[in-house]
CSV table of N, CA and C in Angstrom, one decimal:
chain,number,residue,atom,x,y,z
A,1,UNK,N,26.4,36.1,-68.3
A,1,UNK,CA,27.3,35.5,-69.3
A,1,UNK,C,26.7,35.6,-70.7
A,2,UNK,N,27.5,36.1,-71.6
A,2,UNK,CA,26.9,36.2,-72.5
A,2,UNK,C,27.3,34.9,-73.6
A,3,UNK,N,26.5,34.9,-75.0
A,3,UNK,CA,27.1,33.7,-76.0
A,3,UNK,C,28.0,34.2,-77.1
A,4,UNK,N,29.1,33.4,-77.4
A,4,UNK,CA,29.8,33.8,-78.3
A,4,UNK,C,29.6,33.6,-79.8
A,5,UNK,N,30.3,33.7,-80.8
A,5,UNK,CA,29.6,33.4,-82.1
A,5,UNK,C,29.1,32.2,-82.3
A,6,UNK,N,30.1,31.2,-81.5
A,6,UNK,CA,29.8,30.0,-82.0
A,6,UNK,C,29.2,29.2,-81.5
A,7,UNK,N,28.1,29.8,-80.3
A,7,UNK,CA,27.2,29.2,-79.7
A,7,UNK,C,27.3,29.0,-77.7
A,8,UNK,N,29.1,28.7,-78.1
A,8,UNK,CA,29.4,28.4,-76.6
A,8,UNK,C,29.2,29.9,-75.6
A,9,UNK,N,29.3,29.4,-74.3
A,9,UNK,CA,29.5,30.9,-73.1
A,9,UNK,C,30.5,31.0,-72.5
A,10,UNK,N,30.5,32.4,-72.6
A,10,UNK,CA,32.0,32.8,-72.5
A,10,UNK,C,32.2,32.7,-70.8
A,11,UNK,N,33.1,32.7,-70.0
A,11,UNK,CA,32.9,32.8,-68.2
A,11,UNK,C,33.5,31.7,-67.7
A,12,UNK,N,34.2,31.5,-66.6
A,12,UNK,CA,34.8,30.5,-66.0
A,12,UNK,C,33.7,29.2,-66.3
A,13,UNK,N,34.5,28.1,-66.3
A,13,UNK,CA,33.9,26.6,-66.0
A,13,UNK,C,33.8,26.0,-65.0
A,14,UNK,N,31.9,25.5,-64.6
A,14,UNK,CA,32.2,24.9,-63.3
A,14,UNK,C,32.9,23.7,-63.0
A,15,UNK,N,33.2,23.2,-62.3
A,15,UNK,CA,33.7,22.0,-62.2
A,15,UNK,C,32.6,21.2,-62.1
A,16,UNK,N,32.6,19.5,-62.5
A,16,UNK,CA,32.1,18.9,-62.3
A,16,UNK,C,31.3,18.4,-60.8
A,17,UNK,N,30.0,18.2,-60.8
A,17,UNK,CA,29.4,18.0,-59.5
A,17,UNK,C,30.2,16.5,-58.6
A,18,UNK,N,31.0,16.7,-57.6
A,18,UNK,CA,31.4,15.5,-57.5
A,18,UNK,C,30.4,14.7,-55.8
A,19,UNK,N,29.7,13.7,-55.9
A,19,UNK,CA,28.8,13.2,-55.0
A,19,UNK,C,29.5,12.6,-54.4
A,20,UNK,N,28.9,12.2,-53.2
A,20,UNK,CA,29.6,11.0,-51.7
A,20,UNK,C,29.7,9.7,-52.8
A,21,UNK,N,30.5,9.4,-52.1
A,21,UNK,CA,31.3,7.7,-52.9
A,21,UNK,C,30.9,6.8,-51.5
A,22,UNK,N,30.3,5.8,-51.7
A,22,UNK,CA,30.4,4.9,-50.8
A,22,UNK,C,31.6,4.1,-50.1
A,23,UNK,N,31.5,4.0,-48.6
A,23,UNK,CA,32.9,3.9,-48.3
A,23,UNK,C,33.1,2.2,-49.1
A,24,UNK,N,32.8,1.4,-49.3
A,24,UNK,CA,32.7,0.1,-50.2
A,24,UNK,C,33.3,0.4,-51.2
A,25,UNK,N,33.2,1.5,-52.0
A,25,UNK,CA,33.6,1.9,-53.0
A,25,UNK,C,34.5,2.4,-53.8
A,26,UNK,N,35.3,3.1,-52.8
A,26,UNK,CA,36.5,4.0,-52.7
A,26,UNK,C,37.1,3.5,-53.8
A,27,UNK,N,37.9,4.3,-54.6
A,27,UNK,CA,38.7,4.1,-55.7
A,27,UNK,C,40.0,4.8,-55.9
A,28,UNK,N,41.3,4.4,-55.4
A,28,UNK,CA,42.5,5.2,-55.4
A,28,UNK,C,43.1,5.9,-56.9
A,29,UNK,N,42.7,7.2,-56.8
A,29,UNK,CA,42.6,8.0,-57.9
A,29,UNK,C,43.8,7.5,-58.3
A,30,UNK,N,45.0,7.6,-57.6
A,30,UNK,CA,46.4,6.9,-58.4
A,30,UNK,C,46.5,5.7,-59.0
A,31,UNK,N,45.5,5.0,-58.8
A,31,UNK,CA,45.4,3.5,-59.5
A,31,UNK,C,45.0,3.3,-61.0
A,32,UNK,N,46.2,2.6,-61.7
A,32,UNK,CA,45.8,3.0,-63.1
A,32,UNK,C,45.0,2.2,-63.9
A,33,UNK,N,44.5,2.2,-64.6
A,33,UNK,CA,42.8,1.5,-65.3
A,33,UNK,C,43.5,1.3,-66.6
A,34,UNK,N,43.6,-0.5,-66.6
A,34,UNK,CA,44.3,-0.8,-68.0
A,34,UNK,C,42.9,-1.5,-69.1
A,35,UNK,N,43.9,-1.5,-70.0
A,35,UNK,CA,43.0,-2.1,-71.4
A,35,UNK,C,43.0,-3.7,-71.2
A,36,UNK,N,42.4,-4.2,-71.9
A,36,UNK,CA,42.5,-5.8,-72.3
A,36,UNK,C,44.1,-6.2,-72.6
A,37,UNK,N,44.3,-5.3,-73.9
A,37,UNK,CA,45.6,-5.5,-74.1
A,37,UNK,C,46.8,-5.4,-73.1
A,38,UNK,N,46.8,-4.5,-72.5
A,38,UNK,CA,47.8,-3.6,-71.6
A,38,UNK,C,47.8,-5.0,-70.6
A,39,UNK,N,47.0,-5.5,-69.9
A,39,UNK,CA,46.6,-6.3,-69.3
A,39,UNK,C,47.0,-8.2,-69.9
A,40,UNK,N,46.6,-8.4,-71.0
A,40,UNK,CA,47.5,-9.2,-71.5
A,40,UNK,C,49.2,-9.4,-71.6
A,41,UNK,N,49.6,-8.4,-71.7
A,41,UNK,CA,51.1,-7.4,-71.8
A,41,UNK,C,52.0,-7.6,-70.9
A,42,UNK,N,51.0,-7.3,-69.1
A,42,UNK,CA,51.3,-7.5,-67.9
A,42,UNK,C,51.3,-8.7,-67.5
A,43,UNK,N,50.6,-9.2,-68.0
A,43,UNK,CA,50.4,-10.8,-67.4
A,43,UNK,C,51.1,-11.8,-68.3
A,44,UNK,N,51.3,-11.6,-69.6
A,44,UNK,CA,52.2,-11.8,-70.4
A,44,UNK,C,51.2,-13.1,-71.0
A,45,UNK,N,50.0,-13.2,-71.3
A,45,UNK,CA,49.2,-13.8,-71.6
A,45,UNK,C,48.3,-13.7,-72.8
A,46,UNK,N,47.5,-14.4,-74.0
A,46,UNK,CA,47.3,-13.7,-74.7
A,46,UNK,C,46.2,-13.1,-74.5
A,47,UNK,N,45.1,-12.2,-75.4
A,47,UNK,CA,44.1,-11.1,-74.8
A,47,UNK,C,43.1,-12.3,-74.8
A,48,UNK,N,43.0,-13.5,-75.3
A,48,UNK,CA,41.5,-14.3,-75.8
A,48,UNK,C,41.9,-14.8,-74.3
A,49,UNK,N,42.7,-14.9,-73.6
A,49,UNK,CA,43.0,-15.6,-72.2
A,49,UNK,C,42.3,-14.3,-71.3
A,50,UNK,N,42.4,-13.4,-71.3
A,50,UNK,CA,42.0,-12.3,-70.9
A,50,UNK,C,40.4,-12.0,-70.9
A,51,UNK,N,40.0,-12.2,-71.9
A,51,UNK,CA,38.4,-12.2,-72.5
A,51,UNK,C,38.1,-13.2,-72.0
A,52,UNK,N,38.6,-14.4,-72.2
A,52,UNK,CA,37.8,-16.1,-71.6
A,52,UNK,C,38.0,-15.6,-70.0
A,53,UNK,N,38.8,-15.2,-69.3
A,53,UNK,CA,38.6,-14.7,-67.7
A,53,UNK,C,37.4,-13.8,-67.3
A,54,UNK,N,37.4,-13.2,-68.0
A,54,UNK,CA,35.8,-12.3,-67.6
A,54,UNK,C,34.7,-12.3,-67.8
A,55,UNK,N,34.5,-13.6,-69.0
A,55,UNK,CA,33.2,-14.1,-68.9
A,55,UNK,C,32.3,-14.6,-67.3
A,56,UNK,N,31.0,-14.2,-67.7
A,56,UNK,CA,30.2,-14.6,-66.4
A,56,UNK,C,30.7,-15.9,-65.9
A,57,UNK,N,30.8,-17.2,-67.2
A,57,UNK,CA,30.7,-18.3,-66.8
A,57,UNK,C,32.5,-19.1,-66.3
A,58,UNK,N,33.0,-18.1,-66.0
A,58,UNK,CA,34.4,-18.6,-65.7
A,58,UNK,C,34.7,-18.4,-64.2
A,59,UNK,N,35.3,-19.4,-64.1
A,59,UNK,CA,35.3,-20.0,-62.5
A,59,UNK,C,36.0,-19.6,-61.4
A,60,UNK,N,37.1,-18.7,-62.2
A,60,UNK,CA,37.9,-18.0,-61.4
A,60,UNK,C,38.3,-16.3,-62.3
A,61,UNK,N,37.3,-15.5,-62.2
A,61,UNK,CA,37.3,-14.5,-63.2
A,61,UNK,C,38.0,-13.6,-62.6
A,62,UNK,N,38.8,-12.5,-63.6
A,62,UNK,CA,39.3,-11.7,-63.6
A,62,UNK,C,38.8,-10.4,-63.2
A,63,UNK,N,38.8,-9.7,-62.2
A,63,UNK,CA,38.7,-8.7,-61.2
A,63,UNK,C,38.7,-7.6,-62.5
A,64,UNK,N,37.4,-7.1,-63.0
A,64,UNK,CA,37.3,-6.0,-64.3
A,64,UNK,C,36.0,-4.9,-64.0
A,65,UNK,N,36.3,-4.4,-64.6
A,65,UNK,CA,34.8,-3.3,-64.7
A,65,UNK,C,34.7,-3.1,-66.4
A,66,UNK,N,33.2,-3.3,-66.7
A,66,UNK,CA,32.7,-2.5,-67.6
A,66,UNK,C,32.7,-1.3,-67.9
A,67,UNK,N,32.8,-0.4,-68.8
A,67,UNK,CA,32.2,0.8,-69.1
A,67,UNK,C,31.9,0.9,-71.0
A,68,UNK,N,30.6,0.5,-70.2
A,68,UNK,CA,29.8,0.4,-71.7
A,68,UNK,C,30.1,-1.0,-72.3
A,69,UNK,N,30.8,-1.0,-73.6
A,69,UNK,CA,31.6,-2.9,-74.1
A,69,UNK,C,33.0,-2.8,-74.2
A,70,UNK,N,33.1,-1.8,-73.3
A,70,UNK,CA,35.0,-1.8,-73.1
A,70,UNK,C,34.9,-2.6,-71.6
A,71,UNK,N,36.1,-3.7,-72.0
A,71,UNK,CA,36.1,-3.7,-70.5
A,71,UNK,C,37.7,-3.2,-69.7
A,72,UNK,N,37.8,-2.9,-68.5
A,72,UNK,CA,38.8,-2.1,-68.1
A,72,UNK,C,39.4,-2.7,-66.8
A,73,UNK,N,40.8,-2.6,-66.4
A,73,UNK,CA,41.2,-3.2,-65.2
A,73,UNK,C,42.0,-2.2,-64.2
A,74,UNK,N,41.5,-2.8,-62.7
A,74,UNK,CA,42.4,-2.0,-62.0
A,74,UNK,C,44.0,-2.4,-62.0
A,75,UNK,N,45.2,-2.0,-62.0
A,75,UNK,CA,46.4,-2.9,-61.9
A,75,UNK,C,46.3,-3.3,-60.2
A,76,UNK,N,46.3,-2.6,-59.7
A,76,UNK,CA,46.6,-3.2,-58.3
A,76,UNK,C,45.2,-4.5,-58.0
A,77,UNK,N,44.1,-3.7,-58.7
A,77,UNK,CA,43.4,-5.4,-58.1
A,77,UNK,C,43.8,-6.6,-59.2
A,78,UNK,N,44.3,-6.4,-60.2
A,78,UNK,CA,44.9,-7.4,-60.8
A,78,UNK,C,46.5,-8.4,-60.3
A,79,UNK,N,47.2,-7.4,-59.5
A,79,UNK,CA,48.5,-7.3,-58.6
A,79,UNK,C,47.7,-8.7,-57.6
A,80,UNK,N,46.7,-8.1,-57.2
A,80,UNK,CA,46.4,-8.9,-55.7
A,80,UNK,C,45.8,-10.0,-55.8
A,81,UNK,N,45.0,-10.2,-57.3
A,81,UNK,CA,44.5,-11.5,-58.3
A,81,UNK,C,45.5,-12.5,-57.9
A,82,UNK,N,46.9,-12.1,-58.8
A,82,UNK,CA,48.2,-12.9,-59.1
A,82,UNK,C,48.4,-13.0,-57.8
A,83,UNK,N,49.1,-12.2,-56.7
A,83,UNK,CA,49.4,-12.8,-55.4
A,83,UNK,C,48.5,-13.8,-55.1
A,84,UNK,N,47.3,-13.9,-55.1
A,84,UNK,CA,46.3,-14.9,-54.4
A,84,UNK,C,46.3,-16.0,-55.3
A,85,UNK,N,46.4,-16.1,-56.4
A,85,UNK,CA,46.6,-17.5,-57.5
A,85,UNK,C,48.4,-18.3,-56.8
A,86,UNK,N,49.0,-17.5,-56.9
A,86,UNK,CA,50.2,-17.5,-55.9
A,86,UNK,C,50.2,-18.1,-54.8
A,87,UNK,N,49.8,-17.4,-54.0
A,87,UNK,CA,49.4,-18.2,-52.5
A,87,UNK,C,49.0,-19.8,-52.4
A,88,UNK,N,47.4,-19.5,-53.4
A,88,UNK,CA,47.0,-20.9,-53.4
A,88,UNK,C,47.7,-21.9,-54.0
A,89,UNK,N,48.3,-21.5,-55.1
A,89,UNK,CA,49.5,-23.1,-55.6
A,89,UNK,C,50.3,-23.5,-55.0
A,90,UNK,N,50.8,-22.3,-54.1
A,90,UNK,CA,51.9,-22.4,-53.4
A,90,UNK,C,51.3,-23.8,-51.8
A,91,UNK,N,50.0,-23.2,-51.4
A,91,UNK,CA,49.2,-24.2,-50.5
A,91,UNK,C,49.1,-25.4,-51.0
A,92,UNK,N,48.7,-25.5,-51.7
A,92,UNK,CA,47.7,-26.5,-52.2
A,92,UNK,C,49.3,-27.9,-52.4
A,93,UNK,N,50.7,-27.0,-52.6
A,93,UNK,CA,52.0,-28.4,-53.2
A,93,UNK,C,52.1,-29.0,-51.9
């Protein structure tokens, strides 16, 4: 392969190396990864309700991932959050 003027090389692109995923881990590529906001939106809540849920120190926290100081949500594990808040009030009358 040679370099072209602008430094890059010219020649097909490999694809990214993709490693074993632990079966614990599995992640359904179709599952979509919301924002704070987007997630506020959905839940129809405001985002400081959103942020106070994911603090370490909150008692019943919202199902999130980090990446980096963004934080990010699955919808369906947020779907299965709300059914189970659901369930339980529904027990607990």
């Amino acid at each position: 392969m040679g370099a072209m003027p602008d430094g890059s090389l010219k020649g097909p692109r490999k694809p990214a190396a993709e490693g074993p995923v632990p079966n614990n881990q599995k992640i359904q590529i179709e599952d979509e990864l919301l924002t704070v906001q987007e997630v506020a939106q959905l839940l129809k809540v405001p985002t400081s309700w959103v942020y106070e849920r994911c603090r370490e120190r909150s008692s019943d926290p919202l199902p999130h991932l980090k990446l980096g100081k963004y934080l990010r949500f699955y919808k369906s594990e947020l779907l299965h959050y709300v059914e189970n808040l659901r369930r339980g009030s529904s027990n607990q009358a």
